[in-house]
Amino acid sequence: MSLIRLLLLALLLVACAPASTLAPAPDETITLTVFAASSLSVPFEQVGAQFEQEHPGVSVTFNFAGSQQLAQQIAQGAPADLFASASQTYMDQAVQDGHVTAGGWLIFARNQLVAIYNLEKPLSSLDLQALSQPGLRLVLAAPEVPVGQYTQAFLEQAVLNPAYGAVFRDGLLANVASYEDNVKVVLAKVVLGEADAGIVYVSDLSGENAGVLGQIAIPPELNVTASYPIAVLSDSPYHDLAQALVDYILSPDGQAILSSYGFLPPVP
Amino acid sequence: MKPNRRPWPSEPPLEQAVEPLEHPLLPSRRWTDRAWRLLALPMLFFFALPVLMLFTRTSPAQLLDSLRTSPVQMAVLVSLKTTLISLLVILFLGTPLAYLMGRSKFRGKRLVDALIDLPTILPPSVAGVALLLTFGRRGLLGGWFEEMGLQIAFTQIAVVMAQVFIAAPFYVRSAALGFQAVDVEVEEAAQLDGANRWQLFQQVILPLARPALLSGSMLSWARALGEFGATILFAGNLPGRTQTMPTAIYLGFEVDVQIAITLSVILILVSLILLLLVKAVIARGEES
């Protein structure tokens, strides 16, 4: 009984406290919420910090996840101001659901695939063929995730190429130990050594993993280019500010950050 | 009003204690009952509505149709196989621990008790990371297993380990209470009749604790069926091998909502049946 009384008392005290001590005048800061593909997490944090510096009173928060998940969340009415997808498919879905005006998006970056392997696991050879050799534990992104779709597209290209063919694809798929639900998990499993190799975006290779990860380039004739569209959502209350963030991402400063992480410019 | 009732506020005599207390100055018993029922409704509504919504989004025909698709079948089979193995492991490894907790006193028992409860309140993702660090390829024991040629991560062994880690406490807790409740006098009587230790356990303690063991194992099984966070982190996701019903629901939701709904409905039905069975077993145990 006394515990309940204590709780009630505490509640009363909180309720009576002057509002200013609880929240620092909410009308002074505007929070922009950006839903962005997992592969953008590192450069976008930096972009957000820069944008905040240039716009006092604005705070940028991010929700990073697989683009398919973000599109689903937006469809279910999650409050967001911007959507940056790793695939046109999920931007189109947001347009269809009426959360982005038709043609209201634009491409702000491109990306390519690369195979990675853990340096402690010696590969049979240092080319792509190693991925299809038996005994290799490979992780890919699930076919629901954009990078998983690009990986499937790359494999289909390889089938058509006489140097690889269906044998390569089938051997590689037989090595798959797990289909992960976003690209950062694929990266983590290879970095941890749980998997020997994986396929991720070029932009996922960062300096801090250089000592752990080796990379095998995917030849240009087989590689798939991912285009990243971004859009201000139609129900955003801060349309102009969100557009300013898009402009910043497209500006030379924003592009410099993206390219420092291995992203390609929007136009070849 | 019965004539022999003493006026409030003196206590009613013991033999009448079960009868409703009524007095003209107090709100009637029926009125307060109704108030409690009314107050209980929001919580009940909150539990029931989301469950009911799942059923409104699918028809039995649709359910059967997607049950015939191979992703759903594979997930159901993987879930059934792994959870049944998990249940066996839990019974074999959990019973001795439950016996220890229920029948003996020792130093640090409270710590062990807390340790057993820990997995039930940990976020399953934490359990997944912890399992990975222990039994993963680079983990404390995982590397050793790997050298012996036993791969754990990304296999059904990992699925079973995640399920056992998360679900075993439910069995251990319930079984320990069951063992604890066995009357010392019954035990002594059996010993006087010449029962040896094993006979005592097998023929006296085990049958007496059976309702608790049964309900505990069904709770554990239901929890193992629902295990998701530790599984996806530690065992990964490969249809037909490590993709269980909960992981298929999670990934299916992003692409094919029908798959997610079908599997959710199956899980809810199975879990509800298991829980009803648990309640029935407990009720029967209390009667006898």
XYZ file of C-alpha atoms in Angstrom:
556
model
C 0.000 0.000 0.000
C 2.738 2.445 0.959
C 4.499 1.695 -2.318
C 1.411 2.646 -4.263
C 1.112 5.835 -2.244
C 4.719 6.639 -2.961
C 4.171 6.091 -6.670
C 1.089 8.303 -6.636
C 3.023 10.978 -4.828
C 5.816 10.783 -7.363
C 3.281 11.014 -10.175
C 1.708 14.059 -8.545
C 5.089 15.741 -8.181
C 5.926 15.107 -11.793
C 2.539 16.394 -12.901
C 2.935 19.581 -10.866
C 6.483 20.305 -11.940
C 6.768 23.322 -14.215
C 6.721 22.175 -17.806
C 10.023 23.875 -18.562
C 11.979 21.503 -16.331
C 10.634 18.501 -18.197
C 11.064 19.455 -21.825
C 13.282 22.185 -23.199
C 10.716 24.235 -25.115
C 9.815 21.811 -27.904
C 8.972 24.522 -30.415
C 12.614 25.492 -30.811
C 13.945 22.297 -32.380
C 12.565 20.658 -35.466
C 13.291 16.970 -35.891
C 13.629 15.602 -39.395
C 13.097 11.847 -39.539
C 14.891 10.063 -42.343
C 14.105 6.448 -43.287
C 17.205 5.192 -45.079
C 18.559 1.908 -46.415
C 21.028 0.118 -44.121
C 23.834 0.586 -46.615
C 23.563 4.357 -46.108
C 23.983 4.263 -42.339
C 27.583 5.440 -42.063
C 27.647 8.262 -44.661
C 24.162 9.498 -43.738
C 25.085 9.896 -40.058
C 27.846 12.204 -41.254
C 25.560 14.018 -43.696
C 23.038 14.495 -40.873
C 25.642 15.935 -38.523
C 26.833 18.390 -41.175
C 23.284 19.451 -41.983
C 22.540 20.022 -38.289
C 25.596 22.268 -38.047
C 24.441 24.366 -40.959
C 20.853 24.529 -39.708
C 20.775 25.411 -36.004
C 17.613 24.213 -34.303
C 17.228 21.275 -36.645
C 17.935 17.760 -35.534
C 18.099 14.854 -37.989
C 17.243 11.359 -36.791
C 17.576 8.193 -38.833
C 15.812 4.878 -39.058
C 18.140 2.492 -40.882
C 16.799 -0.867 -42.057
C 16.380 -2.924 -45.189
C 14.550 -0.767 -47.773
C 11.772 -3.375 -48.029
C 11.142 -2.985 -44.296
C 11.139 0.811 -44.500
C 8.665 0.757 -47.398
C 6.411 -1.501 -45.318
C 6.694 0.817 -42.301
C 5.883 3.867 -44.430
C 2.906 2.014 -45.905
C 1.660 1.339 -42.364
C 1.831 5.062 -41.625
C 5.140 5.441 -39.808
C 5.908 9.167 -39.463
C 8.867 10.038 -41.682
C 9.969 13.075 -43.633
C 12.354 11.447 -46.110
C 12.780 8.030 -47.652
C 16.102 6.947 -49.167
C 15.829 3.510 -50.740
C 18.507 1.206 -52.067
C 16.173 0.092 -54.810
C 13.716 1.670 -57.210
C 11.274 -1.162 -56.444
C 10.548 0.073 -52.944
C 10.425 3.743 -53.986
C 7.827 2.752 -56.587
C 5.932 0.980 -53.834
C 5.920 4.187 -51.744
C 4.629 6.089 -54.807
C 1.904 3.474 -55.321
C 0.893 3.690 -51.678
C 0.499 7.443 -52.112
C 3.264 8.470 -49.726
C 5.473 9.939 -52.447
C 4.142 12.022 -55.352
C 4.657 10.430 -58.762
C 8.045 11.512 -60.075
C 8.756 13.133 -56.721
C 11.952 11.165 -56.222
C 15.415 11.493 -57.677
C 18.546 9.356 -57.798
C 21.257 10.668 -55.467
C 23.862 7.898 -55.536
C 24.788 4.580 -57.090
C 26.524 1.564 -55.713
C 28.014 -1.717 -56.898
C 28.486 -5.205 -55.558
C 31.705 -6.704 -54.253
C 32.530 -10.106 -52.812
C 34.211 -10.107 -49.412
C 35.949 -12.869 -47.517
C 37.483 -13.248 -44.085
C 41.268 -13.100 -44.378
C 41.669 -15.969 -41.919
C 39.931 -18.301 -44.307
C 42.233 -19.078 -47.225
C 40.322 -19.108 -50.507
C 40.997 -21.678 -53.214
C 41.733 -18.834 -55.614
C 41.519 -15.074 -55.513
C 38.798 -14.701 -58.090
C 35.040 -15.076 -58.176
C 35.252 -18.770 -59.038
C 36.351 -19.377 -55.430
C 32.802 -18.548 -54.317
C 31.407 -21.588 -56.102
C 33.969 -24.073 -54.785
C 32.599 -26.569 -52.253
C 33.522 -26.103 -48.593
C 33.031 -22.369 -48.500
C 30.493 -20.931 -46.076
C 28.767 -18.072 -47.833
C 26.145 -15.615 -46.590
C 23.980 -13.530 -48.887
C 21.238 -11.011 -48.295
C 17.717 -12.430 -48.556
C 16.008 -11.992 -51.946
C 13.596 -9.581 -50.236
C 16.422 -7.112 -49.535
C 17.615 -4.858 -52.395
C 21.220 -6.082 -52.188
C 19.843 -9.632 -52.298
C 17.951 -8.783 -55.479
C 21.067 -7.244 -57.024
C 22.996 -10.382 -56.066
C 20.414 -12.541 -57.853
C 20.673 -10.263 -60.902
C 24.460 -10.616 -60.847
C 24.107 -14.408 -60.727
C 21.731 -14.368 -63.703
C 24.279 -12.309 -65.656
C 26.942 -14.836 -64.722
C 24.824 -17.693 -66.085
C 24.786 -15.974 -69.491
C 28.552 -15.546 -69.417
C 30.397 -18.583 -70.811
C 33.293 -18.075 -68.382
C 30.932 -18.719 -65.461
C 27.686 -20.326 -66.566
C 25.030 -22.135 -64.576
C 27.674 -24.262 -62.844
C 29.021 -21.142 -61.158
C 25.590 -20.009 -59.978
C 24.534 -23.415 -58.724
C 27.837 -24.014 -56.943
C 27.634 -20.603 -55.297
C 24.034 -21.054 -54.175
C 24.885 -24.485 -52.754
C 27.422 -22.751 -50.484
C 24.889 -20.347 -48.981
C 24.589 -20.913 -45.234
C 22.120 -18.128 -44.552
C 20.072 -15.373 -46.184
C 20.310 -12.357 -43.896
C 17.766 -9.592 -43.685
C 20.043 -6.652 -44.324
C 23.451 -5.986 -45.807
C 25.083 -4.965 -42.535
C 24.332 -8.385 -41.054
C 26.028 -10.057 -44.034
C 29.051 -7.847 -43.395
C 29.041 -8.573 -39.651
C 28.892 -12.340 -40.122
C 31.937 -12.275 -42.405
C 33.822 -9.857 -40.147
C 33.097 -12.119 -37.159
C 34.304 -15.103 -39.133
C 31.017 -16.963 -38.736
C 30.857 -16.997 -42.515
C 33.824 -17.259 -44.862
C 32.526 -14.958 -47.544
C 29.601 -12.787 -48.562
C 28.405 -10.340 -51.181
C 27.856 -6.729 -50.129
C 28.019 -3.212 -51.588
C 31.344 -1.591 -52.414
C 30.324 1.165 -49.968
C 30.233 -1.351 -47.108
C 33.995 -1.762 -47.239
C 35.464 0.687 -44.808
C 38.935 1.274 -43.490
C 38.207 -0.274 -40.112
C 37.600 -3.695 -41.632
C 40.621 -3.602 -43.906
C 42.654 -5.852 -41.619
C 39.925 -8.491 -41.433
C 38.324 -8.526 -44.849
C 39.661 -9.280 -48.273
C 37.740 -8.323 -51.369
C 37.197 -9.838 -54.767
C 36.045 -7.407 -57.403
C 33.118 -8.424 -59.561
C 34.009 -7.779 -63.227
C 32.132 -4.817 -64.744
C 30.393 -7.005 -67.347
C 28.767 -9.011 -64.540
C 28.313 -6.345 -61.903
C 24.982 -4.770 -61.170
C 24.636 -1.080 -60.421
C 22.253 -0.124 -57.662
C 20.574 3.260 -57.997
C 19.444 4.972 -54.802
C 16.323 7.159 -55.058
C 15.370 9.666 -52.359
C 12.084 11.487 -51.841
C 10.354 13.845 -49.452
C 7.232 12.079 -48.179
C 3.972 13.832 -49.009
C 2.724 13.926 -45.403
C 5.904 15.495 -44.064
C 5.098 18.659 -42.083
C 8.549 20.077 -42.846
C 8.523 19.808 -46.605
C 10.918 22.707 -47.291
C 13.429 21.655 -44.675
C 13.364 18.058 -45.918
C 13.932 19.341 -49.448
C 16.913 21.337 -48.134
C 18.403 18.112 -46.807
C 17.921 16.461 -50.215
C 19.628 19.467 -51.827
C 22.493 19.154 -49.382
C 22.915 15.454 -50.209
C 23.106 16.369 -53.907
C 25.485 19.293 -53.292
C 29.237 18.815 -53.788
C 29.683 18.591 -49.989
C 27.105 15.853 -49.612
C 28.370 13.973 -52.642
C 31.932 14.169 -51.306
C 30.839 12.384 -48.126
C 29.048 9.682 -50.113
C 31.933 9.129 -52.501
C 34.389 8.877 -49.603
C 32.493 5.729 -48.615
C 32.624 4.238 -52.092
C 29.291 5.417 -53.491
C 29.210 6.407 -57.140
C 27.745 9.741 -58.283
C 24.082 9.641 -59.434
C 24.986 10.186 -63.079
C 27.747 8.081 -64.638
C -30.501 -11.388 4.637
C -30.014 -14.442 6.736
C -31.196 -14.068 10.323
C -28.034 -15.446 11.895
C -25.726 -12.911 10.231
C -23.839 -10.760 12.675
C -23.866 -7.047 11.977
C -20.934 -5.570 10.119
C -18.024 -4.853 10.831
C -17.436 -7.922 13.018
C -16.027 -10.878 11.166
C -18.479 -13.495 9.960
C -18.015 -16.890 11.623
C -15.520 -19.120 9.865
C -17.998 -21.538 8.341
C -19.759 -18.614 6.682
C -16.669 -16.868 5.443
C -17.299 -17.958 1.886
C -20.714 -16.375 1.742
C -20.971 -12.941 0.191
C -20.735 -10.129 2.639
C -23.744 -7.891 2.291
C -24.835 -4.864 4.195
C -27.302 -2.137 3.313
C -24.655 0.553 3.791
C -22.097 -1.137 1.556
C -22.352 -1.233 -2.212
C -23.792 -4.620 -3.058
C -21.450 -7.432 -3.842
C -22.929 -7.753 -7.306
C -22.265 -4.140 -8.034
C -18.560 -4.368 -7.137
C -18.258 -7.585 -9.100
C -19.602 -5.821 -12.100
C -17.208 -2.927 -11.625
C -14.241 -5.283 -11.520
C -15.384 -7.011 -14.658
C -15.757 -3.692 -16.397
C -12.301 -2.609 -15.288
C -10.788 -5.885 -16.470
C -12.206 -5.474 -19.947
C -9.689 -3.032 -21.483
C -6.727 -5.308 -20.789
C -8.585 -8.359 -22.070
C -9.689 -6.442 -25.140
C -6.088 -5.387 -25.773
C -4.969 -9.034 -25.738
C -7.809 -10.389 -27.811
C -8.250 -7.817 -30.551
C -4.880 -8.203 -32.359
C -5.287 -11.982 -32.263
C -8.776 -11.749 -33.717
C -7.576 -9.369 -36.439
C -5.253 -12.045 -37.778
C -8.186 -14.367 -38.231
C -10.241 -11.755 -40.048
C -7.523 -11.290 -42.660
C -7.620 -14.885 -43.811
C -10.144 -17.568 -44.660
C -9.799 -21.310 -44.024
C -9.501 -21.842 -47.798
C -6.701 -19.293 -48.065
C -5.023 -20.858 -45.079
C -5.068 -24.299 -46.664
C -3.844 -22.866 -49.966
C -0.777 -21.233 -48.499
C -0.204 -24.275 -46.300
C 0.426 -26.109 -49.558
C 3.155 -23.710 -50.683
C 6.646 -24.914 -50.073
C 8.039 -21.971 -48.024
C 5.259 -22.420 -45.474
C 5.624 -26.210 -45.395
C 9.390 -25.999 -44.973
C 9.075 -23.510 -42.120
C 6.457 -25.641 -40.365
C 8.594 -28.767 -40.718
C 11.767 -27.059 -39.499
C 9.869 -25.631 -36.543
C 8.309 -28.976 -35.622
C 11.555 -30.884 -35.898
C 13.718 -28.416 -33.995
C 11.220 -27.736 -31.222
C 10.651 -31.448 -30.578
C 14.410 -32.005 -30.323
C 14.644 -28.937 -28.085
C 11.923 -30.342 -25.869
C 13.813 -33.643 -25.467
C 17.025 -31.790 -24.639
C 15.186 -29.626 -22.127
C 13.667 -32.698 -20.450
C 16.999 -34.537 -20.245
C 19.141 -31.617 -19.116
C 16.485 -29.618 -17.285
C 15.111 -32.331 -15.008
C 18.291 -32.826 -12.927
C 18.624 -29.065 -12.486
C 14.966 -28.754 -11.540
C 15.374 -31.615 -9.039
C 18.353 -29.897 -7.491
C 16.486 -26.597 -7.247
C 13.349 -28.180 -5.844
C 14.840 -30.617 -3.345
C 18.037 -29.242 -1.894
C 19.448 -26.225 -0.183
C 22.922 -25.055 -0.965
C 25.129 -22.005 -0.885
C 24.460 -19.594 -3.697
C 21.088 -21.118 -4.520
C 19.567 -17.705 -4.972
C 22.208 -16.849 -7.555
C 21.546 -20.065 -9.459
C 17.848 -19.285 -9.244
C 18.387 -15.849 -10.778
C 20.607 -17.355 -13.462
C 17.846 -19.757 -14.472
C 15.376 -16.883 -14.758
C 17.746 -14.689 -16.714
C 17.040 -16.037 -20.227
C 13.320 -15.388 -19.802
C 13.809 -11.672 -19.277
C 16.815 -11.087 -21.534
C 16.039 -9.667 -24.946
C 16.396 -12.741 -27.183
C 18.785 -10.775 -29.389
C 21.153 -10.532 -26.434
C 20.878 -14.293 -26.037
C 21.705 -14.646 -29.744
C 24.853 -12.547 -29.458
C 25.918 -14.397 -26.321
C 25.421 -17.776 -27.995
C 27.364 -16.584 -31.016
C 30.270 -15.511 -28.823
C 30.276 -18.891 -27.106
C 29.354 -21.396 -29.775
C 30.069 -19.405 -32.934
C 33.031 -20.402 -35.028
C 35.308 -17.927 -33.267
C 33.546 -18.437 -29.964
C 34.959 -19.919 -26.786
C 33.688 -23.446 -27.464
C 32.640 -23.117 -31.086
C 36.194 -23.146 -32.407
C 36.852 -26.319 -30.510
C 33.717 -27.998 -31.888
C 34.671 -26.859 -35.366
C 38.030 -28.595 -35.055
C 36.215 -31.798 -34.186
C 34.240 -31.330 -37.368
C 31.030 -30.179 -35.738
C 29.638 -27.034 -37.256
C 27.110 -25.237 -35.085
C 26.409 -21.779 -36.493
C 23.954 -21.778 -39.425
C 22.775 -25.324 -38.670
C 19.729 -26.789 -36.961
C 21.942 -27.431 -33.942
C 22.117 -23.658 -33.556
C 18.330 -23.387 -33.888
C 17.901 -26.004 -31.151
C 20.463 -24.296 -28.905
C 18.714 -20.942 -29.229
C 15.362 -22.557 -28.424
C 16.725 -24.487 -25.442
C 18.418 -21.380 -24.069
C 15.229 -19.328 -24.218
C 12.637 -22.002 -23.427
C 14.274 -24.277 -20.832
C 13.708 -21.929 -17.863
C 9.941 -22.390 -18.207
C 10.306 -26.132 -17.709
C 12.952 -25.935 -14.986
C 10.901 -23.465 -12.972
C 7.698 -25.445 -13.163
C 9.406 -28.813 -12.537
C 11.339 -27.448 -9.540
C 8.065 -26.323 -7.962
C 6.612 -29.754 -8.665
C 9.529 -31.557 -7.015
C 9.397 -29.157 -4.101
C 5.731 -29.866 -3.470
C 6.242 -33.607 -2.943
C 5.517 -34.235 0.720
C 8.515 -35.311 2.813
C 6.275 -37.723 4.765
C 5.264 -39.594 1.629
C 8.905 -39.896 0.778
C 9.830 -41.179 4.239
C 7.001 -43.686 4.147
C 8.278 -45.051 0.849
C 11.775 -45.325 2.256
C 10.426 -47.199 5.289
C 8.761 -49.582 2.855
C 12.212 -50.331 1.510
C 12.274 -48.247 -1.634
C 15.786 -47.449 -2.785
C 16.796 -44.021 -4.098
C 15.978 -44.781 -7.721
C 12.645 -46.406 -6.923
C 11.839 -43.462 -4.704
C 12.457 -41.064 -7.581
C 10.865 -43.135 -10.286
C 7.830 -44.492 -8.450
C 7.038 -41.816 -5.891
C 8.467 -38.410 -6.677
C 8.118 -38.495 -10.452
C 4.422 -39.495 -10.506
C 3.597 -36.922 -7.847
C 5.389 -34.170 -9.730
C 4.008 -35.243 -13.109
C 1.423 -32.463 -13.569
C 4.122 -29.843 -12.968
C 6.551 -31.574 -15.328
C 3.894 -31.896 -18.012
C 2.685 -28.327 -17.832
C 6.263 -27.069 -17.690
C 7.277 -29.010 -20.764
C 4.278 -27.789 -22.741
C 5.012 -24.190 -21.784
C 8.606 -24.726 -22.851
C 7.524 -26.221 -26.137
C 5.209 -23.304 -26.858
C 7.978 -20.843 -26.058
C 10.446 -22.727 -28.272
C 7.960 -22.586 -31.154
C 7.828 -18.822 -30.814
C 11.582 -18.278 -30.478
C 12.776 -15.703 -32.989
C 15.419 -13.189 -31.917
C 18.137 -15.558 -30.788
C 17.456 -17.893 -33.698
C 17.827 -15.350 -36.499
C 20.999 -13.963 -34.938
C 22.698 -17.214 -34.057
C 21.332 -19.712 -36.562
C 20.694 -17.411 -39.498
C 17.979 -17.892 -42.055
C 18.021 -20.590 -44.705
C 14.671 -21.922 -45.927
C 14.385 -25.642 -45.251
C 17.280 -25.672 -42.821
C 17.246 -22.896 -40.261
C 14.197 -20.864 -41.253
C 11.580 -21.481 -38.554
C 8.002 -20.248 -38.565
C 8.795 -17.033 -36.661
C 11.684 -16.118 -38.985
C 9.533 -16.895 -42.013
C 6.846 -14.617 -40.574
C 9.370 -11.824 -40.088
C 10.811 -12.033 -43.608
C 7.502 -12.994 -45.187
C 5.863 -9.889 -43.804
C 8.083 -7.743 -46.000
C 7.118 -9.463 -49.231
C 4.191 -11.798 -48.987
C 1.915 -10.783 -46.147
C -0.266 -13.857 -46.772
C 2.605 -16.167 -45.774
C 3.096 -14.162 -42.606
C -0.602 -14.291 -41.741
C -0.914 -18.021 -42.432
C 2.057 -18.890 -40.256
C 0.889 -16.503 -37.544
C -2.516 -18.131 -37.441
C -0.966 -21.603 -37.201
C 1.339 -20.460 -34.406
C -1.498 -18.844 -32.498
C -3.713 -21.909 -32.787
C -0.943 -24.289 -31.716
C 0.123 -22.042 -28.837
C -3.444 -21.570 -27.654
C -4.090 -25.326 -27.682
C -0.857 -25.941 -25.782
C -1.728 -23.331 -23.182
C -5.230 -24.746 -22.714
C -3.690 -28.188 -22.238
C -1.286 -26.767 -19.655
C -4.192 -25.222 -17.755
C -6.133 -28.481 -17.897
C -3.164 -30.488 -16.624
C -2.594 -28.040 -13.770
C -6.285 -28.078 -12.825
C -6.330 -31.889 -12.807
C -3.169 -31.969 -10.718
C -4.765 -29.696 -8.158
C -7.888 -31.845 -7.933
C -6.064 -35.104 -7.263
